[in-house]
Amino acid sequence: MVQLVGSLRKELADSLSVCRVLVVGAGGIGCELLKNIVLTGFKNIEVIDLDTIDVSNLNRQFLFQKKHVGKSKAQVAKESVLQFCPTANITAYHDSIMNPDYNVEFFRNFMLVMNALDNRAARNHVNRMCLAADIPLIESGTAGYLGQVTVIKKGLTECYECQPKPTQKTFPGCTIRNTPSEPIHCIVWAKYLFNQLFGEEDADQEVSPDTADPELSWNPADTEARAKASDQDGDIKRVSTKDWARSTGYDPVKLFNKLFKDDIRYLLTMDKLWKKRKAPLPLDWLELQKLTCPQEVTGTGLKDQQVLGVAGYSQLFSRSVETLRSMLADKGDGAELVWDKDDPPAMDFVTAAANLRMHIFSMNMKSRFDIKSMAGNIIPAIATTNAVIAGLIVLEALKILSGDVEQCRTIFLNKQPNPRKKLLVPCALDPPSANCYVCASKPEVTVKLNVHKTLVLALQDKILKEKFGMVAPDVQIEDGKGTILISSEEGETEANNSKFLSDFGIRNGSRLQVDDFLQDYTLLVNVIHCEDLAKDVEFEVVGDAPDKAPTPPSAQAEGKNVANGNTDSAEPSTSSKVPAEQNDVLIVDSDEEEPSSSAMDVSMESGGHKRKLHDAETGEASAKRQCLGQPSADDDDIIALD
C-alpha cells in the first residue's frame, strides 16, 4: 500500500523536504509560487529579485502590504512565506540574477530552477546558466488572462532560445518626427521628448523635424520660408533640445509653442510630405487659453480612463513641466530624470504631450490608462492568472522530482475555451532545435555587416550583448595568430573599441570565436561583408549562408512565441514589445500527444553550453497541430499594468 504524506507519496514528500530549489523573481507569479511551494512541502528555497515593492504591486502580490512599500521583494516575500511554514529554510537575495556571483557553480547547487521573470534578458541568462549547469528549468509567463508554463531540460527539450523572438518593434525616425499616423508614434515621440528635456539625451531619440526624411527630396529654394519661430516662443534652430529648454528656464509656454506650433509650421514647409496626407494643424498657447467653454471630457468611469480636450491637455502639459522642472532642480546641476510609468509627473507629461501631438495630426486622443499601457509595453496583470500559472509550475516540479520528466508538458492557459472546451491546454514538449545558437552542440551564427563601418564597440554591445544576450564576451579572431579583439578583462582591449573591424583584418568570410565564461557559452560567428544593408540597419543575422558549416539534420523548428512576460520584476523589459491587443485563443484542437512547438520559446536543449543561431525566422508552424492566434513573441517582456 502506498504511503501518503498529505496528498503526496512518502518518497516524493521526502524528496521535497531535502531538495534545494531556486525561484527567480518574487513579483506576481513569484509571490504565488513561493506560497505554493512551502505549502506543498518544499523546505530549502532560495529566492532572488532585484526589485523593491511599489504601492501598485499590492493589488496582486499578496505577500506584500502597504507597510512593505520600498522594501526588497525577495526579503519581504521570505518573511511572509515563513508565516505559512516557519520550519522552511529560505534564503533571500536582493540582487540581479545576472550578477557574476551567481555563476554555473551557484546553479549546480539546486535540483530545480523556477523562473518568475518579466524580461527577456534575464530569461535568456537563466536559460543558459541552467543549460551549462544541466539543471531542469521551469519557465513561465502571463499576459492578462493568458499564461504558459513549460519545462526546459538539456538534451531533452527545446531551450528558451530555440525559437527566435522578434526584437522590439521600432519605427523609422522620420515617421516619429515628421509623419506620425498612429497613436503609438505620438507616444514614442513623447517618451523621447521626456528624455531630451529631462533625462539622458540620445541622438537616436531626436524629436525635432527631420529634414533628412527620404520621402522629402524637396528643394528648399522652391519653398518660400521655413516656419519662423520667434526667440520668445522657442527657436527651432537645431541645437540641443535640453540646452534650449534650460535657456528658457523650462518655461512651459515657450516649450509648448516650440513643440506644437513652431516645429509643426516647420513641418508644413516640407510640402511634399503633405501631398497625400492630411497636413498637421499647429496649436497656439494663447489661442487655447482664450477658449471659454468648459473643459470637455469624454469617457466615463475612473479618472485615468477619461479623455480631456485639447485645452485640458495643454494645462496638464504646463503643470507637468513645472513639476518636472522642480524635480530636476532639486537633484542639482547635471542631474537627470528617468522616465517611469509609475511616476505621476512623468506619466502626466507623456500623456499630455502625446495627446497634443495626436490632435495636431488628426488622431483621436487617448486616455491616460491607454497611453500608460502602450508607453510601458504593458497589459493589465490579472492576479488569478498568476495564481493558476504558479499552481501549474508546482505540478510540473512534482513530475521532475518524481523522475517523470518525460511526462512534463507545455501548458497554455487560454482566455476562452478551445473547440474541445478546454481553458488549460497541455502539449508535448518539443525536442531541441538543431538550429539553436544557444543549445546546439556547436553553436554558430552568420552575421552580415559592413566591416569598414562597424566598430569593435558596436560588435560587443549591439551584436554580442544585445542581440545574442552575452554578459561578458571575449572575442578571438580565427586568423592563425589568435588575435584578441575583445577581452572581458577591464582595460585589456578598450583601445580597440573605436576602431573598425577591417582595421584588424576582418573581411568577408572571417570567423570569430566568442566565449562568455560566466554563461559557460561559446559561439562561432561567421562574418559576411555587405555594403548595401538597408538604411539604419547596422547588421543582419542570416541563416544557412553558403560559407556556413553544414548543420545536422534539423529537428523540426516549429513554433511560435507565446506571451511570456510575467508581470512584476525590477528589470526593465529588453526587448520587447507588446501589441496593443492580444489574440484570445492560443491553441486550437490540440492534445497531449502533439508537439508543443512551444509558443513561449521555452524549452531546453542539447549540447552542452554551445548553441547555434541561424536564421531569425527558422521556425515553421507545425502541420500536425494548429496553433492559432498566439500572442506575439514580444509579449516576452510584458510588465504588469499597475
XYZ file of C-alpha atoms in Angstrom:
642
model
C 0.000 0.000 0.000
C 1.309 3.443 -0.957
C 2.192 5.621 1.988
C 0.970 9.190 1.725
C 2.164 12.357 3.404
C -0.741 14.688 2.851
C -1.600 14.219 -0.811
C 1.914 13.127 -1.857
C 3.634 9.771 -1.890
C 6.033 9.500 1.041
C 9.072 9.157 -1.243
C 8.134 12.347 -3.088
C 7.357 14.212 0.121
C 10.760 13.206 1.491
C 12.406 14.413 -1.705
C 10.697 17.803 -1.437
C 11.884 18.259 2.112
C 15.559 17.820 1.223
C 15.915 19.202 -2.320
C 17.155 22.765 -2.903
C 15.231 24.894 -5.383
C 15.808 28.381 -6.769
C 12.960 30.796 -7.508
C 13.994 33.677 -9.776
C 11.584 36.574 -9.298
C 9.316 37.496 -6.399
C 6.656 39.501 -8.200
C 3.225 38.492 -9.481
C 3.946 34.840 -10.259
C 6.792 34.667 -7.735
C 4.616 35.520 -4.731
C 2.039 32.880 -5.608
C 4.760 30.352 -6.379
C 6.607 30.828 -3.080
C 3.391 30.392 -1.145
C 2.561 27.250 -3.141
C 5.896 25.518 -2.775
C 6.162 25.941 1.007
C 2.614 24.634 1.414
C 3.455 21.711 -0.886
C 6.367 20.701 1.325
C 9.497 22.286 -0.143
C 11.825 23.177 2.723
C 15.038 24.512 1.146
C 14.265 27.508 -1.024
C 16.366 30.375 -2.352
C 14.678 33.373 -3.973
C 16.270 36.254 -5.840
C 14.769 39.527 -7.043
C 16.332 42.934 -7.589
C 13.066 44.852 -7.287
C 11.558 46.754 -4.390
C 7.875 46.866 -3.523
C 5.754 49.595 -5.069
C 2.269 50.514 -3.919
C 0.978 49.475 -7.352
C 2.070 45.879 -6.629
C -0.300 45.455 -3.707
C -3.403 44.575 -5.735
C -1.958 41.237 -6.848
C 1.268 40.440 -4.986
C -0.411 39.235 -1.848
C 2.700 38.602 0.211
C 3.174 42.372 0.426
C 1.327 45.001 2.442
C 1.350 48.778 2.478
C 3.919 48.849 5.275
C 6.345 46.999 2.986
C 6.441 49.631 0.221
C 10.034 50.453 -0.666
C 11.466 47.236 0.798
C 13.096 44.313 -1.000
C 10.571 41.999 -2.657
C 12.713 38.932 -2.048
C 13.247 39.672 1.639
C 9.623 40.549 2.400
C 8.393 37.540 0.413
C 10.639 35.322 2.528
C 9.308 36.801 5.778
C 5.686 36.452 4.667
C 6.082 32.874 3.445
C 7.722 31.809 6.707
C 4.421 32.569 8.405
C 2.903 29.723 6.372
C 5.736 27.347 7.252
C 8.109 28.544 9.984
C 10.297 25.443 9.598
C 11.222 26.210 5.986
C 14.799 27.228 5.248
C 14.521 30.222 2.909
C 17.375 32.417 1.680
C 16.524 35.736 0.012
C 18.812 37.721 -2.302
C 18.059 41.343 -3.135
C 20.114 41.230 -6.303
C 20.105 40.659 -10.050
C 20.349 37.067 -11.218
C 22.770 38.360 -13.872
C 25.330 39.307 -11.229
C 28.549 37.318 -11.915
C 28.402 35.986 -8.351
C 25.592 33.670 -9.474
C 27.743 31.553 -11.739
C 27.397 28.000 -13.023
C 28.608 26.570 -9.716
C 25.847 28.510 -7.929
C 23.206 26.974 -10.193
C 24.602 23.485 -9.654
C 23.586 23.744 -6.008
C 19.932 23.269 -6.989
C 17.864 20.354 -8.166
C 15.424 22.670 -9.924
C 15.132 26.311 -11.009
C 11.759 28.043 -11.383
C 11.563 31.310 -13.325
C 9.042 34.013 -12.452
C 10.622 36.794 -14.506
C 9.319 39.647 -16.602
C 12.067 40.344 -19.127
C 13.845 38.554 -21.908
C 17.424 39.395 -20.952
C 17.131 37.686 -17.570
C 15.233 34.749 -19.068
C 17.934 34.222 -21.676
C 20.605 34.346 -18.994
C 18.916 31.862 -16.654
C 18.258 29.574 -19.624
C 21.974 29.493 -20.434
C 23.046 29.033 -16.845
C 20.694 26.074 -16.412
C 21.961 24.560 -19.669
C 25.558 24.942 -18.545
C 24.769 23.513 -15.094
C 22.481 20.792 -16.547
C 19.690 21.730 -14.149
C 15.980 21.497 -15.109
C 14.277 24.867 -15.548
C 10.558 25.605 -15.381
C 9.758 28.732 -17.394
C 6.500 30.646 -17.062
C 4.769 33.813 -18.083
C 1.453 35.609 -18.041
C -0.171 38.258 -20.211
C -3.501 39.382 -18.902
C -5.770 36.322 -18.988
C -3.197 34.290 -20.948
C -0.451 32.220 -19.400
C 2.036 29.486 -20.075
C 4.312 27.053 -18.261
C 6.952 24.861 -19.845
C 9.892 22.707 -18.818
C 13.424 23.049 -20.191
C 15.771 20.078 -19.829
C 19.143 19.918 -21.510
C 19.239 17.440 -24.378
C 15.576 16.581 -23.994
C 13.576 19.698 -24.853
C 13.901 22.964 -26.661
C 15.662 25.666 -24.693
C 14.185 29.111 -24.154
C 16.106 30.487 -27.126
C 15.493 27.660 -29.595
C 12.699 29.619 -31.231
C 13.769 33.122 -32.285
C 11.850 36.064 -30.937
C 11.416 39.324 -32.794
C 13.218 42.323 -31.462
C 11.284 45.213 -30.018
C 9.152 46.860 -32.618
C 10.722 50.088 -33.703
C 9.636 52.849 -36.046
C 11.607 54.899 -38.570
C 12.845 58.139 -37.065
C 11.255 60.165 -39.837
C 7.846 58.660 -39.009
C 8.181 59.575 -35.337
C 9.478 63.073 -36.071
C 7.612 64.072 -39.219
C 4.642 61.928 -40.181
C 3.049 60.043 -37.273
C -0.025 58.126 -38.343
C -0.842 56.048 -35.252
C -1.182 56.938 -31.570
C 1.852 54.780 -30.725
C 4.015 57.053 -32.897
C 2.980 60.043 -30.798
C 3.517 58.151 -27.546
C 7.036 57.133 -28.588
C 7.716 60.758 -29.561
C 6.507 61.951 -26.142
C 8.775 59.454 -24.344
C 11.702 60.622 -26.468
C 10.809 64.209 -25.637
C 10.879 63.450 -21.910
C 14.438 62.136 -22.227
C 15.520 65.018 -24.433
C 14.256 67.555 -21.901
C 14.757 65.926 -18.528
C 16.626 62.647 -18.952
C 19.637 61.252 -20.725
C 19.838 62.661 -24.228
C 20.113 60.105 -27.006
C 20.912 61.134 -30.563
C 18.684 58.304 -31.784
C 15.710 59.821 -29.946
C 15.595 63.212 -31.628
C 12.149 64.825 -31.670
C 12.654 67.858 -33.915
C 11.540 67.750 -37.573
C 13.791 65.572 -39.708
C 14.981 67.362 -42.837
C 16.769 64.184 -43.974
C 13.462 62.379 -44.421
C 13.978 60.206 -47.545
C 10.413 60.964 -48.589
C 11.158 64.635 -48.816
C 13.663 65.285 -51.563
C 12.314 68.778 -51.501
C 14.182 71.755 -52.810
C 14.456 74.497 -50.205
C 14.663 77.038 -52.979
C 11.151 76.081 -54.034
C 9.788 76.626 -50.576
C 9.298 80.198 -49.514
C 10.216 80.165 -45.925
C 10.592 77.723 -43.178
C 8.497 78.345 -40.173
C 9.796 81.393 -38.364
C 9.812 80.776 -34.696
C 10.443 83.816 -32.572
C 13.137 83.845 -29.967
C 10.418 84.314 -27.391
C 8.351 81.336 -28.334
C 11.210 78.953 -28.844
C 13.701 78.889 -31.653
C 13.679 75.922 -33.989
C 17.396 76.042 -34.665
C 18.879 72.600 -34.461
C 20.519 72.955 -31.096
C 20.352 70.558 -28.193
C 16.752 70.368 -27.020
C 17.849 70.252 -23.403
C 20.207 73.226 -23.773
C 17.481 75.271 -25.396
C 14.974 74.300 -22.701
C 17.438 75.272 -19.983
C 17.996 78.633 -21.629
C 14.269 79.325 -21.296
C 14.184 78.140 -17.698
C 11.922 75.281 -18.825
C 9.194 77.809 -19.492
C 6.053 75.733 -20.236
C 4.628 78.290 -22.676
C 7.826 78.529 -24.706
C 8.166 74.765 -24.760
C 4.548 74.406 -25.858
C 4.838 76.906 -28.687
C 8.103 75.444 -29.946
C 6.900 71.850 -29.937
C 3.296 72.257 -31.021
C 3.354 75.447 -33.096
C 6.786 76.357 -34.477
C 8.001 72.831 -35.190
C 4.664 71.996 -36.823
C 4.862 75.091 -39.009
C 8.345 73.993 -39.982
C 6.957 70.598 -40.960
C 4.331 72.274 -43.122
C 7.077 73.838 -45.248
C 8.105 70.305 -46.233
C 5.274 70.379 -48.710
C 5.993 67.022 -50.365
C 5.085 65.257 -47.141
C 1.532 66.518 -47.309
C 0.584 65.850 -50.908
C -1.063 62.567 -49.956
C -1.529 63.137 -46.241
C -3.660 65.403 -44.178
C -1.439 68.244 -43.045
C -0.945 68.822 -39.320
C -2.617 71.759 -37.574
C -0.357 73.885 -35.339
C -1.542 74.810 -31.849
C -1.048 78.178 -30.213
C -0.889 78.554 -26.452
C -2.637 81.933 -26.308
C -5.439 80.807 -28.601
C -6.095 77.765 -26.423
C -6.222 79.874 -23.276
C -8.899 82.068 -24.863
C -11.270 79.139 -25.014
C -14.043 79.981 -22.555
C -16.029 76.778 -22.882
C -15.659 74.341 -20.018
C -13.024 71.695 -20.402
C -14.538 68.872 -22.374
C -14.162 65.327 -21.064
C -15.128 62.137 -22.846
C -15.419 58.721 -21.315
C -16.882 57.744 -18.014
C -15.605 55.911 -15.013
C -12.184 56.289 -13.466
C -10.256 59.489 -13.993
C -7.452 57.637 -15.801
C -9.958 56.370 -18.359
C -11.272 59.794 -19.303
C -10.073 61.773 -22.313
C -9.650 65.508 -21.824
C -9.970 68.136 -24.501
C -7.005 69.807 -26.154
C -7.234 72.749 -23.731
C -7.186 70.347 -20.800
C -4.084 68.622 -22.102
C -2.355 71.945 -22.662
C -2.887 72.745 -18.990
C -1.715 69.271 -17.963
C 1.411 69.766 -20.097
C 2.153 73.067 -18.344
C 1.663 71.631 -14.848
C 3.769 68.554 -15.541
C 6.635 70.618 -16.983
C 6.652 72.814 -13.871
C 6.690 69.759 -11.594
C 9.461 68.033 -13.542
C 11.459 71.273 -13.631
C 11.300 71.414 -9.818
C 12.263 67.751 -9.507
C 15.250 68.320 -11.775
C 16.341 71.400 -9.814
C 16.112 69.509 -6.532
C 18.530 66.885 -7.831
C 21.201 69.504 -8.577
C 23.303 70.514 -11.575
C 23.862 67.870 -14.214
C 21.103 65.671 -12.804
C 18.775 63.628 -14.990
C 15.333 62.164 -14.502
C 14.389 58.637 -15.547
C 11.001 58.052 -17.133
C 8.862 55.660 -15.129
C 5.282 54.786 -15.931
C 4.557 54.759 -12.195
C 5.850 58.313 -11.687
C 2.751 60.592 -11.896
C 4.501 63.755 -13.201
C 6.358 61.764 -15.861
C 3.163 59.981 -16.874
C 1.272 63.297 -16.944
C 3.912 64.763 -19.246
C 3.842 61.860 -21.708
C 0.031 61.724 -21.644
C -0.295 65.450 -22.366
C 2.451 65.664 -24.995
C 1.286 62.540 -26.830
C -2.338 63.676 -26.923
C -1.477 67.172 -28.119
C 0.521 65.652 -30.962
C -2.320 63.236 -31.761
C -4.686 66.194 -32.009
C -2.284 68.055 -34.298
C -2.109 65.057 -36.644
C -5.891 64.466 -36.586
C -5.949 61.322 -34.470
C -8.381 60.504 -31.714
C -6.785 61.254 -28.362
C -6.295 58.521 -25.770
C -6.927 58.193 -22.054
C -4.082 58.151 -19.570
C -4.855 54.456 -18.976
C -4.439 53.617 -22.674
C -1.261 55.650 -23.021
C 0.252 54.053 -19.942
C -0.456 50.629 -21.411
C 1.261 51.450 -24.693
C 4.077 53.552 -23.255
C 5.154 50.823 -20.870
C 4.705 47.898 -23.282
C 2.255 46.588 -20.760
C -1.084 44.927 -20.435
C -3.144 44.513 -17.295
C -1.905 41.895 -14.858
C -4.542 39.521 -13.522
C -3.953 38.058 -10.073
C -5.971 34.936 -10.898
C -3.804 34.200 -13.933
C -0.691 34.413 -11.771
C -2.249 32.001 -9.279
C -3.181 29.448 -11.955
C 0.262 29.570 -13.556
C 2.019 29.268 -10.184
C -0.034 26.148 -9.462
C 0.922 24.640 -12.803
C 4.601 25.313 -12.100
C 4.351 23.248 -8.916
C 2.668 20.374 -10.773
C 5.485 20.286 -13.323
C 8.030 20.486 -10.495
C 6.484 17.422 -8.854
C 6.845 15.470 -12.116
C 10.518 16.406 -12.361
C 11.279 15.471 -8.761
C 9.414 12.188 -9.228
C 11.776 11.336 -12.088
C 8.984 11.633 -14.672
C 10.456 14.395 -16.840
C 9.082 12.718 -19.941
C 5.592 13.359 -18.540
C 6.177 17.111 -18.376
C 4.178 19.317 -20.705
C 3.984 22.838 -22.003
C 0.636 24.092 -20.696
C -1.228 27.071 -22.099
C -3.889 28.974 -20.211
C -6.359 30.462 -22.677
C -8.766 33.325 -22.275
C -11.547 31.390 -23.981
C -12.169 27.644 -24.246
C -10.831 25.972 -27.359
C -13.098 23.785 -29.525
C -12.616 20.981 -27.028
C -13.933 23.224 -24.262
C -10.545 23.464 -22.584
C -9.023 26.544 -20.986
C -5.870 24.657 -19.996
C -4.230 23.008 -22.990
C -1.237 20.679 -22.462
C 1.173 19.979 -25.313
C 4.104 17.595 -25.546
C 7.499 19.260 -25.235
C 9.430 19.814 -28.465
C 12.900 18.306 -28.877
C 15.947 20.564 -29.103
C 16.314 22.594 -32.279
C 19.391 21.798 -34.342
C 19.427 25.433 -35.433
C 19.525 26.943 -31.943
C 22.519 29.211 -31.406
C 22.362 28.540 -27.672
C 21.967 24.811 -27.160
C 23.212 23.216 -30.383
C 26.292 21.047 -29.969
C 28.410 23.554 -31.920
C 26.633 26.892 -31.810
C 27.346 29.012 -34.829
C 25.854 32.110 -36.442
C 26.414 34.151 -39.553
C 26.277 37.934 -39.318
C 26.100 40.270 -42.285
C 27.675 43.697 -41.706
C 29.964 46.308 -43.230
C 33.428 45.646 -41.816
C 34.555 49.151 -42.804
C 31.778 50.855 -40.813
C 31.208 48.538 -37.848
C 33.143 49.499 -34.736
C 34.512 46.911 -32.316
C 32.346 48.554 -29.623
C 29.239 48.025 -31.782
C 30.172 44.359 -32.224
C 30.454 43.997 -28.457
C 27.411 45.977 -27.326
C 24.866 45.723 -30.123
C 25.605 42.302 -31.581
C 27.090 40.121 -28.846
C 25.429 41.611 -25.769
C 22.142 42.983 -27.079
C 21.382 40.559 -29.918
C 22.984 37.379 -28.590
C 22.434 38.040 -24.888
C 26.002 37.694 -23.669
C 27.159 39.298 -20.441
C 30.954 39.484 -20.677
C 32.132 38.263 -24.097
C 35.731 37.549 -25.123
C 36.389 37.574 -28.874
C 39.288 35.961 -30.693
C 39.838 36.247 -34.446
C 40.488 32.912 -36.165
C 43.363 34.340 -38.216
C 46.048 31.828 -37.353
C 47.530 34.220 -34.816
C 44.782 34.115 -32.198
C 44.323 37.895 -32.199
C 42.264 39.023 -29.199
C 39.699 41.546 -30.402
C 37.635 41.935 -27.225
C 38.539 40.939 -23.677
C 36.168 40.835 -20.726
C 39.090 41.848 -18.502
C 38.824 45.562 -17.834
C 41.355 47.722 -19.674
C 42.860 44.993 -21.862
C 41.248 45.857 -25.212
C 39.408 49.124 -24.631
C 41.731 50.832 -27.128
C 40.135 48.673 -29.842
C 36.627 49.991 -29.210
C 36.871 52.986 -31.535
C 38.432 51.010 -34.402
C 36.640 49.359 -37.287
C 36.579 45.594 -37.752
C 38.509 45.975 -41.010
C 41.387 47.534 -39.066
C 42.043 44.068 -37.625
C 41.969 42.279 -40.976
C 38.373 41.111 -40.566
C 36.802 40.703 -44.013
C 34.214 38.648 -45.833
C 34.454 35.064 -44.571
C 36.325 35.867 -41.346
C 35.425 33.808 -38.300
C 35.300 34.986 -34.702
C 35.283 32.721 -31.658
C 33.279 34.273 -28.846
C 33.326 32.987 -25.276
C 31.275 34.077 -22.292
C 32.848 32.381 -19.298
C 30.106 33.472 -16.921
C 27.498 31.670 -19.010
C 29.916 28.868 -19.944
C 28.937 29.596 -23.523
C 30.928 29.556 -26.770
C 29.672 30.858 -30.118
C 31.341 30.879 -33.538
C 30.493 33.985 -35.574
C 30.903 33.928 -39.364
C 31.271 37.402 -40.868
C 29.805 38.321 -44.231
C 30.856 41.740 -45.511
C 27.978 43.694 -47.049
C 27.917 47.276 -48.273
C 24.241 47.515 -49.196
C 22.419 46.994 -45.915
C 19.107 48.805 -45.578
C 19.115 52.311 -44.163
C 19.682 52.435 -40.389
C 20.436 48.677 -40.349
C 23.867 48.019 -38.860
C 23.859 44.242 -39.183
C 21.715 41.238 -40.041
C 21.774 37.715 -38.661
C 21.361 35.293 -41.551
C 20.809 31.566 -41.710
C 22.346 28.827 -43.798
C 24.791 31.120 -45.542
C 26.916 29.412 -48.238
C 30.051 29.583 -46.122
C 28.349 28.261 -43.054
C 29.341 24.903 -41.691
C 26.877 22.143 -42.525
C 24.271 21.594 -39.882
C 22.986 18.263 -38.624
C 19.614 17.066 -39.845
C 17.251 19.573 -38.493
C 14.867 18.884 -35.748
C 11.677 20.478 -36.851
C 11.897 24.034 -35.708
C 8.314 24.834 -35.439
C 6.631 27.125 -33.256
C 5.608 30.432 -32.187
C 6.124 32.541 -29.220
C 3.566 32.944 -26.563
C 3.125 35.689 -24.150
C 5.805 35.422 -21.660
C 6.104 38.202 -19.541
C 5.323 37.697 -16.065
C 4.439 40.805 -14.594
C 6.331 42.414 -11.975
C 10.004 42.494 -11.558
C 12.635 45.052 -11.255
C 14.327 44.761 -14.539
C 13.154 46.764 -17.493
C 11.983 44.861 -20.379
C 14.531 44.337 -23.051
C 13.191 43.676 -25.531
C 10.126 43.962 -26.175
C 7.086 44.955 -27.061
C 3.634 44.072 -26.659
C 0.992 44.771 -29.217
C -1.859 46.856 -28.051
C -4.251 43.955 -28.342
C -3.767 40.261 -27.843
C -5.497 37.390 -29.530
C -7.600 35.305 -27.246
C -7.087 31.744 -28.389
C -3.628 30.278 -28.125
C -4.075 26.748 -29.353
C -6.804 25.138 -31.335
C -7.559 21.434 -31.441
C -4.521 20.246 -29.561
C -3.891 17.322 -27.313
C -1.135 15.967 -25.155
C 0.396 13.754 -27.785
C 1.240 16.578 -30.131
C 4.448 18.591 -30.014
C 4.222 21.881 -28.232
C 6.007 23.877 -30.865
C 6.343 25.998 -27.909
C 4.768 29.291 -28.179
C 6.793 30.565 -25.367
C 10.104 29.627 -26.777
C 10.962 27.970 -23.637
C 12.453 24.650 -23.815
C 15.737 23.265 -23.124
C 18.102 21.628 -25.284
C 21.012 19.639 -26.119
C 24.583 20.047 -26.405
C 26.479 21.479 -23.570
C 26.802 25.143 -23.380
C 27.114 25.775 -27.049
C 24.392 26.893 -29.260
C 23.559 27.949 -32.698
C 21.570 30.752 -34.194
C 20.785 30.705 -37.751
C 18.079 32.410 -39.371
C 15.951 34.540 -37.210
C 12.867 33.079 -38.771
C 13.667 29.375 -38.974
C 10.545 28.169 -37.264
C 7.780 26.640 -39.289
C 4.315 26.166 -37.985
C 3.528 22.585 -37.159
C 1.403 20.934 -39.748
C 0.043 18.471 -37.210
C -1.108 20.948 -34.686
C -2.742 24.234 -35.321
C -1.736 26.992 -33.009
C -3.881 29.895 -33.912
C -3.856 33.392 -32.606
C -0.855 33.020 -30.379
C 0.235 36.301 -28.956
C 3.231 37.999 -30.398
C 6.591 36.814 -29.268
C 7.300 40.202 -27.973
C 4.979 39.517 -25.112
C 8.068 38.032 -23.708
C 8.616 41.063 -21.663
C 5.207 42.081 -20.530
C 5.131 44.204 -17.440
C 2.119 44.397 -15.208
C -0.117 47.376 -15.597
C -0.439 48.952 -12.205
